[in-house]
PDB file of C-alpha atoms in Angstrom:
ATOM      1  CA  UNK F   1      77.844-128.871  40.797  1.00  0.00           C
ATOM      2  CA  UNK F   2      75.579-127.629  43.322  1.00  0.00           C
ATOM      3  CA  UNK F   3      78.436-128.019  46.405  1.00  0.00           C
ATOM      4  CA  UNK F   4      80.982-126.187  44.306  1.00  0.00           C
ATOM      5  CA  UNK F   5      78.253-122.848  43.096  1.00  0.00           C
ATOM      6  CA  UNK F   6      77.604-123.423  47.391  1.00  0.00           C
ATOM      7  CA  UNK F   7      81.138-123.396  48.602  1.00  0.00           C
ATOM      8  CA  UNK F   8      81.751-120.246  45.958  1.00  0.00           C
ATOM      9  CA  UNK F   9      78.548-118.805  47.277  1.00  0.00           C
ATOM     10  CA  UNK F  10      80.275-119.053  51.093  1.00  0.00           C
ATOM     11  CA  UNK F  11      83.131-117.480  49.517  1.00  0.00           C
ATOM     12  CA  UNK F  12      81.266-114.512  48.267  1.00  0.00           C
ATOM     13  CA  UNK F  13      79.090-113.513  51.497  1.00  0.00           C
ATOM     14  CA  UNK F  14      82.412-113.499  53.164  1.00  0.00           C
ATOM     15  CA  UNK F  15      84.071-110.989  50.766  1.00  0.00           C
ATOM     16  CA  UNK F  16      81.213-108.806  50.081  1.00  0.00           C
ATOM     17  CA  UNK F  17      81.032-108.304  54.294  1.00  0.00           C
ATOM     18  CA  UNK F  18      84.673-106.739  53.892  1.00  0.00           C
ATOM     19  CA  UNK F  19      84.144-104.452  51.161  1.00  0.00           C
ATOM     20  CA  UNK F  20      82.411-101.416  53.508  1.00  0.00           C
ATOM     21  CA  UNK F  21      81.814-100.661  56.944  1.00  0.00           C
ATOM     22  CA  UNK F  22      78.297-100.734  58.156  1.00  0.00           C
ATOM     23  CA  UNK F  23      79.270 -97.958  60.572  1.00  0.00           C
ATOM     24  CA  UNK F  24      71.400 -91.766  57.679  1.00  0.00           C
ATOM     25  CA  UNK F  25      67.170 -88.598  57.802  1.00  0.00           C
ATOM     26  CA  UNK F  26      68.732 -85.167  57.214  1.00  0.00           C
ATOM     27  CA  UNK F  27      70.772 -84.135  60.428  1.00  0.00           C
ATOM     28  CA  UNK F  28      70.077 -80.223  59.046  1.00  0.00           C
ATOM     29  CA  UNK F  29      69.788 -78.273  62.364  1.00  0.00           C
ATOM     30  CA  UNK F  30      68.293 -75.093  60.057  1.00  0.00           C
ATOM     31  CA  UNK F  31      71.157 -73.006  60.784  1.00  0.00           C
ATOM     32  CA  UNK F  32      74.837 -72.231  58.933  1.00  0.00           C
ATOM     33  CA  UNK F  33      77.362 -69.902  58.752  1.00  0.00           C
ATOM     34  CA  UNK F  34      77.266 -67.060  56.555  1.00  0.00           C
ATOM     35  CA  UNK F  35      81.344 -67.540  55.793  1.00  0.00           C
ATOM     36  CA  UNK F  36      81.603 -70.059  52.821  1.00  0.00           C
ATOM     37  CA  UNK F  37      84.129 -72.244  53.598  1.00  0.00           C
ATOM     38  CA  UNK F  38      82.235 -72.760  57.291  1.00  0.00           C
ATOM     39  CA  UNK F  39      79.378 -73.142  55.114  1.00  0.00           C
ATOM     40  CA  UNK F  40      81.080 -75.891  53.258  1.00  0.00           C
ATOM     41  CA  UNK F  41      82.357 -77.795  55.925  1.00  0.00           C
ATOM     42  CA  UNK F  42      79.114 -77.575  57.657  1.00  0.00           C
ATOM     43  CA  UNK F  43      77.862 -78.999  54.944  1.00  0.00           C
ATOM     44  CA  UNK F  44      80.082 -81.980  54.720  1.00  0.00           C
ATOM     45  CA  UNK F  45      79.822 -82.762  58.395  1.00  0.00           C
ATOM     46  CA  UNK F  46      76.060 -83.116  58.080  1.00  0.00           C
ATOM     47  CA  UNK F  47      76.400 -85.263  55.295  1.00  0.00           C
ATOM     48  CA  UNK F  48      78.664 -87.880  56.900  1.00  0.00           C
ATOM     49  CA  UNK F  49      76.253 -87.830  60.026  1.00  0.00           C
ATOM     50  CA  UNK F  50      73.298 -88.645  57.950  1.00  0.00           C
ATOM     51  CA  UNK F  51      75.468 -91.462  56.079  1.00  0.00           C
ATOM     52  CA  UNK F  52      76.200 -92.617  59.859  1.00  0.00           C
ATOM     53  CA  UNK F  53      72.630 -92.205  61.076  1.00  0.00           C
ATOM     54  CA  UNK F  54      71.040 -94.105  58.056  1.00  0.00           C
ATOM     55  CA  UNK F  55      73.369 -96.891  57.886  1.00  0.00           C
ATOM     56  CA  UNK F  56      72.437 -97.814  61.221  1.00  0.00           C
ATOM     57  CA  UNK F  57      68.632 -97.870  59.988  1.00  0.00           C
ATOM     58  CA  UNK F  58      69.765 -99.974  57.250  1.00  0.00           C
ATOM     59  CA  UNK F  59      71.712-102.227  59.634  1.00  0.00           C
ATOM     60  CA  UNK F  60      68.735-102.294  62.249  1.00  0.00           C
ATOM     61  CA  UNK F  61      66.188-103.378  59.580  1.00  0.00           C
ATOM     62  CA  UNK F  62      68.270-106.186  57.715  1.00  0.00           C
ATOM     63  CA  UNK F  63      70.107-107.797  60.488  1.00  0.00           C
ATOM     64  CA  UNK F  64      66.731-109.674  61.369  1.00  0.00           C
ATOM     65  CA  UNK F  65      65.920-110.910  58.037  1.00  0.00           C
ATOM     66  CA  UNK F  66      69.304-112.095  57.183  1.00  0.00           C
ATOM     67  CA  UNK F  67      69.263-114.113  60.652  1.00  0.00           C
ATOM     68  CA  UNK F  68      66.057-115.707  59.317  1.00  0.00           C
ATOM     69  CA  UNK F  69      67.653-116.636  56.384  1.00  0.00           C
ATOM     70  CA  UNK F  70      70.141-118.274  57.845  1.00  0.00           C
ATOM     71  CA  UNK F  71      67.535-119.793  60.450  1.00  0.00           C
ATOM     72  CA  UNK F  72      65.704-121.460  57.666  1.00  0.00           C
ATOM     73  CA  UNK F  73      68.604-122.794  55.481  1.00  0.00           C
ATOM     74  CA  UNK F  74      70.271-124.272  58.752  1.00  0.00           C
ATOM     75  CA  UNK F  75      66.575-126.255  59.704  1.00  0.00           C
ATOM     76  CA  UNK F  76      66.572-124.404  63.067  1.00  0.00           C
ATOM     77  CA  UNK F  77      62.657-124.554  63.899  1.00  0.00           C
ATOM     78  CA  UNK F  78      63.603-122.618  67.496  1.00  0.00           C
ATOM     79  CA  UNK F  79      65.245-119.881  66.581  1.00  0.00           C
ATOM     80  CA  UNK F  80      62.977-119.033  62.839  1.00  0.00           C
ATOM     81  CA  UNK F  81      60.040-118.903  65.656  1.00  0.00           C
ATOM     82  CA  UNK F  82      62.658-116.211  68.197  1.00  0.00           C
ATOM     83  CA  UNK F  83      64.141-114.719  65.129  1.00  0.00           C
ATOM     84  CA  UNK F  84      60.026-113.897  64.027  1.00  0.00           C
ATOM     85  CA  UNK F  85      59.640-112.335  67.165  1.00  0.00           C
ATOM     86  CA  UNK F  86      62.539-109.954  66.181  1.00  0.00           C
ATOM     87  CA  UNK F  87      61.163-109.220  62.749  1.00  0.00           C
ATOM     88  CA  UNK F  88      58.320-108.453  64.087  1.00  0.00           C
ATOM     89  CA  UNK F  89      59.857-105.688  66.529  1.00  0.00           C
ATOM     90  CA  UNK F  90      61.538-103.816  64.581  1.00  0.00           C
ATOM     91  CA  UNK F  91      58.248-103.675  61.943  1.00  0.00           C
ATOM     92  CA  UNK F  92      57.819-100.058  62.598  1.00  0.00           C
ATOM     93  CA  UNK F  93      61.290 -99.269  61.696  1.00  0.00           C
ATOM     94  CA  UNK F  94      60.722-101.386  58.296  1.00  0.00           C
ATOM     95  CA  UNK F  95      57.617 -99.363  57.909  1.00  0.00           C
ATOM     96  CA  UNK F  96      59.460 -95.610  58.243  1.00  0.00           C
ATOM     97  CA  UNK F  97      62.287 -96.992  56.234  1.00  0.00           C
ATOM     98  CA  UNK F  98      61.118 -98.605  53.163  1.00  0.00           C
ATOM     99  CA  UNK F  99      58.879 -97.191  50.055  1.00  0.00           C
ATOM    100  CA  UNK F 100      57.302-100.957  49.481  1.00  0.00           C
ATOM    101  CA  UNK F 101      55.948-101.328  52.941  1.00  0.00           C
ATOM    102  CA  UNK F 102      52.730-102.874  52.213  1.00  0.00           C
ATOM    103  CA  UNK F 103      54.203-105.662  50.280  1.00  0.00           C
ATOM    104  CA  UNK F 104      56.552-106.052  52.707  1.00  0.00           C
ATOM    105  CA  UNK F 105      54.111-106.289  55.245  1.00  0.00           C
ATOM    106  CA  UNK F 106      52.459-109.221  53.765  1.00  0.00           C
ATOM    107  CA  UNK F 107      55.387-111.025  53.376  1.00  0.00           C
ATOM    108  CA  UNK F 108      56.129-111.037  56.650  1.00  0.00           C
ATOM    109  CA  UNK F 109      52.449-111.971  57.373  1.00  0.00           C
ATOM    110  CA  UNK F 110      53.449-115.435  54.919  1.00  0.00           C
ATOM    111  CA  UNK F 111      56.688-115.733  56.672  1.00  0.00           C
ATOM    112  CA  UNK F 112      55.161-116.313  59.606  1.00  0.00           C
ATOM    113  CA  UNK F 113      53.003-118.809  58.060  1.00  0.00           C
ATOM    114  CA  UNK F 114      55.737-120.910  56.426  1.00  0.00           C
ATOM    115  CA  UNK F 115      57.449-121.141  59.391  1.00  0.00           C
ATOM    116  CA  UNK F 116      54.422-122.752  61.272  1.00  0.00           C
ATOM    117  CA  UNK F 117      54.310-125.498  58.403  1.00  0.00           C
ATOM    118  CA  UNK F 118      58.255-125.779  58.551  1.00  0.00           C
ATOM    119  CA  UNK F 119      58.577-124.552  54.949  1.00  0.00           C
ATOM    120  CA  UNK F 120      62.291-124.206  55.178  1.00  0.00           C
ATOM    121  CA  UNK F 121      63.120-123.352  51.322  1.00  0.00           C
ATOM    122  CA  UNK F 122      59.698-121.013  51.219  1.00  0.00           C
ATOM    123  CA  UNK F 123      61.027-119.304  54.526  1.00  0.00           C
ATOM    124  CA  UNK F 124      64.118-118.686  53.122  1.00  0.00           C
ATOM    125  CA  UNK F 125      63.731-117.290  49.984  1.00  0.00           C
ATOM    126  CA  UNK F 126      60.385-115.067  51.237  1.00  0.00           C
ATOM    127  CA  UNK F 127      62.681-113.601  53.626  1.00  0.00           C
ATOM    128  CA  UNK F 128      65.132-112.773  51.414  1.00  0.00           C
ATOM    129  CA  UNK F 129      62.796-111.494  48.839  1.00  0.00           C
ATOM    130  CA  UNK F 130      62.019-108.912  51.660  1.00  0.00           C
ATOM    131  CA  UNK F 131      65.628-108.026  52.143  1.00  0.00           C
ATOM    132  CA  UNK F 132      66.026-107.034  48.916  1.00  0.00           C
ATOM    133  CA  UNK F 133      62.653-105.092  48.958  1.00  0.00           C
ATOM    134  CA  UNK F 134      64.059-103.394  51.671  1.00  0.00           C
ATOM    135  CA  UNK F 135      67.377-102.495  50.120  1.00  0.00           C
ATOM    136  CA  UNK F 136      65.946-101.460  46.897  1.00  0.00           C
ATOM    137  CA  UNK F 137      63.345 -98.925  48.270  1.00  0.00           C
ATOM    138  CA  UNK F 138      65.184 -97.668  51.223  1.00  0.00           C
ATOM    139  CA  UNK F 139      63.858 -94.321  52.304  1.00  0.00           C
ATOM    140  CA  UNK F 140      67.261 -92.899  52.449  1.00  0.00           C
ATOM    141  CA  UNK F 141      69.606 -94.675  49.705  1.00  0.00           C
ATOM    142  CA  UNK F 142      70.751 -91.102  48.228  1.00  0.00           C
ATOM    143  CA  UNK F 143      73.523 -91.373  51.443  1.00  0.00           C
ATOM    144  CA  UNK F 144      74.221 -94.922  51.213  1.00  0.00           C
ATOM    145  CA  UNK F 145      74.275 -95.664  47.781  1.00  0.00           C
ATOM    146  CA  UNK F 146      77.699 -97.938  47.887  1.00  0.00           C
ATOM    147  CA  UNK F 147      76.107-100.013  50.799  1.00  0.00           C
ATOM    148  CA  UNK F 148      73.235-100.467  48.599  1.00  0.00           C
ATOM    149  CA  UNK F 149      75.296-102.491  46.321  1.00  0.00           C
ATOM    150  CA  UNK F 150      77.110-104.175  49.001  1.00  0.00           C
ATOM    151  CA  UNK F 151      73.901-105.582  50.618  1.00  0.00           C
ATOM    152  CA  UNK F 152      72.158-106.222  46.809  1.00  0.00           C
ATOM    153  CA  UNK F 153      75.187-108.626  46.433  1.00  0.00           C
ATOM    154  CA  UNK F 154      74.733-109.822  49.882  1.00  0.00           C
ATOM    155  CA  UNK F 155      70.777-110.492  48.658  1.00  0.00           C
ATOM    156  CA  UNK F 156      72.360-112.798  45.521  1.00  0.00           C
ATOM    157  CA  UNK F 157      74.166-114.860  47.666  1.00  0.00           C
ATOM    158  CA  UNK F 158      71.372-115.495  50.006  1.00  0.00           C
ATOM    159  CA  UNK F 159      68.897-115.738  47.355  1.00  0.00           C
ATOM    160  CA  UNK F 160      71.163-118.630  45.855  1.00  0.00           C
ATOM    161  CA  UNK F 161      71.672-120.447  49.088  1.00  0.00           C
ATOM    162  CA  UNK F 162      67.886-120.453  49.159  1.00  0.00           C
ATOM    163  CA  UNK F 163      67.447-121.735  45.808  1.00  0.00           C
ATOM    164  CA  UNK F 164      70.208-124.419  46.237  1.00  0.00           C
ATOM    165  CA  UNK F 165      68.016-126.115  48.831  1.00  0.00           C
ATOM    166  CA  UNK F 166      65.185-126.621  47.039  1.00  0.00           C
ATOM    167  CA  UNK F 167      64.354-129.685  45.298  1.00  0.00           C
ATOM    168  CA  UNK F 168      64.119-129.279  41.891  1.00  0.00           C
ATOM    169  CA  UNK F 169      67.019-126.388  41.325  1.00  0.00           C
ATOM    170  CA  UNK F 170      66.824-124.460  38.021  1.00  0.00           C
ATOM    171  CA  UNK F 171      70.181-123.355  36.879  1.00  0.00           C
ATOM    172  CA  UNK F 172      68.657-120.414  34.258  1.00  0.00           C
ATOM    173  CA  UNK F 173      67.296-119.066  37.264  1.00  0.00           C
ATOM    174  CA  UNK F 174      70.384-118.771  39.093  1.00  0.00           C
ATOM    175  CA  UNK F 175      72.185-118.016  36.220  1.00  0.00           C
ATOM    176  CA  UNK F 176      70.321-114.991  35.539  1.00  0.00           C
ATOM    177  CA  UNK F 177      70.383-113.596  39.173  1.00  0.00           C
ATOM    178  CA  UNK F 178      74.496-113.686  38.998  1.00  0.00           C
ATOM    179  CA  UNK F 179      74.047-112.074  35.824  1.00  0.00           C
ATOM    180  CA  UNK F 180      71.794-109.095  37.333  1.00  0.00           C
ATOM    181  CA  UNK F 181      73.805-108.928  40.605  1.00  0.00           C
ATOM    182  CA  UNK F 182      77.331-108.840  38.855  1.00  0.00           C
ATOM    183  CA  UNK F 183      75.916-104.987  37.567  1.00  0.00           C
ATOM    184  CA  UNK F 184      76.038-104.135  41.442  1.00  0.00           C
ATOM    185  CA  UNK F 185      79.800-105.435  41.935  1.00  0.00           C
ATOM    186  CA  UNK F 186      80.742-103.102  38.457  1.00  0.00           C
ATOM    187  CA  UNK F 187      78.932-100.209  40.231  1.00  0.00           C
ATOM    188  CA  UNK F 188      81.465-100.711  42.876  1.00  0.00           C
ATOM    189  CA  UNK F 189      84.741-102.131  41.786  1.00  0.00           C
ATOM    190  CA  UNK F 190      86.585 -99.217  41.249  1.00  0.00           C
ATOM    191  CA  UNK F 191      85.630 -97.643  44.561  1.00  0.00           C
ATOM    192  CA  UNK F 192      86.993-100.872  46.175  1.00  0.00           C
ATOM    193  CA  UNK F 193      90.766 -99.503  47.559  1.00  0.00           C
ATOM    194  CA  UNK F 194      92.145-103.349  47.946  1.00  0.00           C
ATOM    195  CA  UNK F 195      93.563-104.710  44.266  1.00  0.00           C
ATOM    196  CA  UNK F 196      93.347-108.303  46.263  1.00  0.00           C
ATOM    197  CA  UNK F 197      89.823-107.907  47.216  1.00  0.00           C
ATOM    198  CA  UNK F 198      88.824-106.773  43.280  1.00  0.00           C
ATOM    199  CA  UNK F 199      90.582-109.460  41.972  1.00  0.00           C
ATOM    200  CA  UNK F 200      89.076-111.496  44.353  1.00  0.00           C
ATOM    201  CA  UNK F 201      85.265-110.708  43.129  1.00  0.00           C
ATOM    202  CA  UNK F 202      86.110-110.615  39.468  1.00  0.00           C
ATOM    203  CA  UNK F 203      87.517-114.170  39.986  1.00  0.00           C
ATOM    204  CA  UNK F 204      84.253-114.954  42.051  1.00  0.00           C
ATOM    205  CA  UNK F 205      82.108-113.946  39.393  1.00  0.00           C
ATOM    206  CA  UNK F 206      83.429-116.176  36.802  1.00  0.00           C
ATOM    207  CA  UNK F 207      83.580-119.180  38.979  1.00  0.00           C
ATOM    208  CA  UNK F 208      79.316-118.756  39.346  1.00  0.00           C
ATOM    209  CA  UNK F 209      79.452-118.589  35.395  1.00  0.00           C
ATOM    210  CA  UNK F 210      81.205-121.653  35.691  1.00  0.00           C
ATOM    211  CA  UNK F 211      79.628-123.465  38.300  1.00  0.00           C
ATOM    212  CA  UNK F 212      76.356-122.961  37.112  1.00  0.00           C
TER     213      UNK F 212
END
């Protein structure tokens, strides 16, 4: 049971990395045309340069903490302690980012704790408890909303990876994050171009039901 809900769970991180491009503060210069169709299209260029600009924010405070993750479920003492280092970097980018800084702060203050002990499983699931912080209180999420989704159902398969490696695994609990993370893929689905790639998640949904 618990190598087929992983081997699914590999399946998923996969697919949910294809369904946008991670290519965003207000670019408004404080001037515009007076003419409104220039006004219009000034408009829309500003608001597909702020999608740009905060999706690279989003990118630049994630990529860290999903390395960890995948640090701590792999056992690799070395690079938890250089992929710290990195988290602790980009901090003040968390900081201007995120409306749940101070709890994020003192998770990362445990994180570095647990990784001094080698608490893989603790490690793992503390980090991504802060990715998901960080996705669900993003400063900017009015321009990125569909990415949002993307990376909450990147968050449920990297929360489940973490569980999955714990001793004792308990399958309500797992059952009941699929169940809250599937909302995020029905936000989406319809927005999602590629019939194969739908199919593909619907199908991936009901094998978690199943595996679990």
């Amino acid at each position: 049971m618990k190598i087929l809900l992983s081997s699914t769970l590999v399946t998923g991180l996969l697919l949910s990395s294809t369904l946008f491009a991670k290519a965003v503060p207000d670019s408004d210069e404080g001037w515009h045309s007076h003419q409104p169709m220039l006004l219009l299209k000034e408009k829309a260029e500003e608001k597909v340069e702020s999608k740009k600009e905060a999706l690279k924010i989003l990118d630049k405070v994630l990529s860290p903490f999903e390395d960890m993750i995948e640090y701590a479920l792999d056992k690799d003492v070395n690079s938890m302690i250089n992929g710290y280092k990195n988290i602790l970097a980009i901090e003040k980018s968390v900081k201007s980012s995120t409306l749940s800084y101070k709890t994020i702060s003192s998770d990362i203050k445990h994180v570095g704790h647990y990784i001094d002990t080698k608490n893989y499983s603790q490690v793992a699931l503390l980090s991504t408890n802060i990715f998901k912080n960080i996705v669900n209180h993003f400063a900017y999420h009015q321009y990125v909303e569909n990415q949002l989704h993307v990376e909450n159902l990147d968050g449920m398969g990297f929360e489940l990876l973490a569980l999955l490696g714990s001793k004792k695994i308990d399958y309500k609990q797992l059952s009941s994050i699929i169940e809250n993370s599937k909302q995020h893929w029905i936000a989406i689905r319809d927005k999602v171009n590629d019939k194969n790639s739908q199919e593909a998640f619907d199908l991936l949904f009901k094998a978690f039901s199943q595996a679990t």
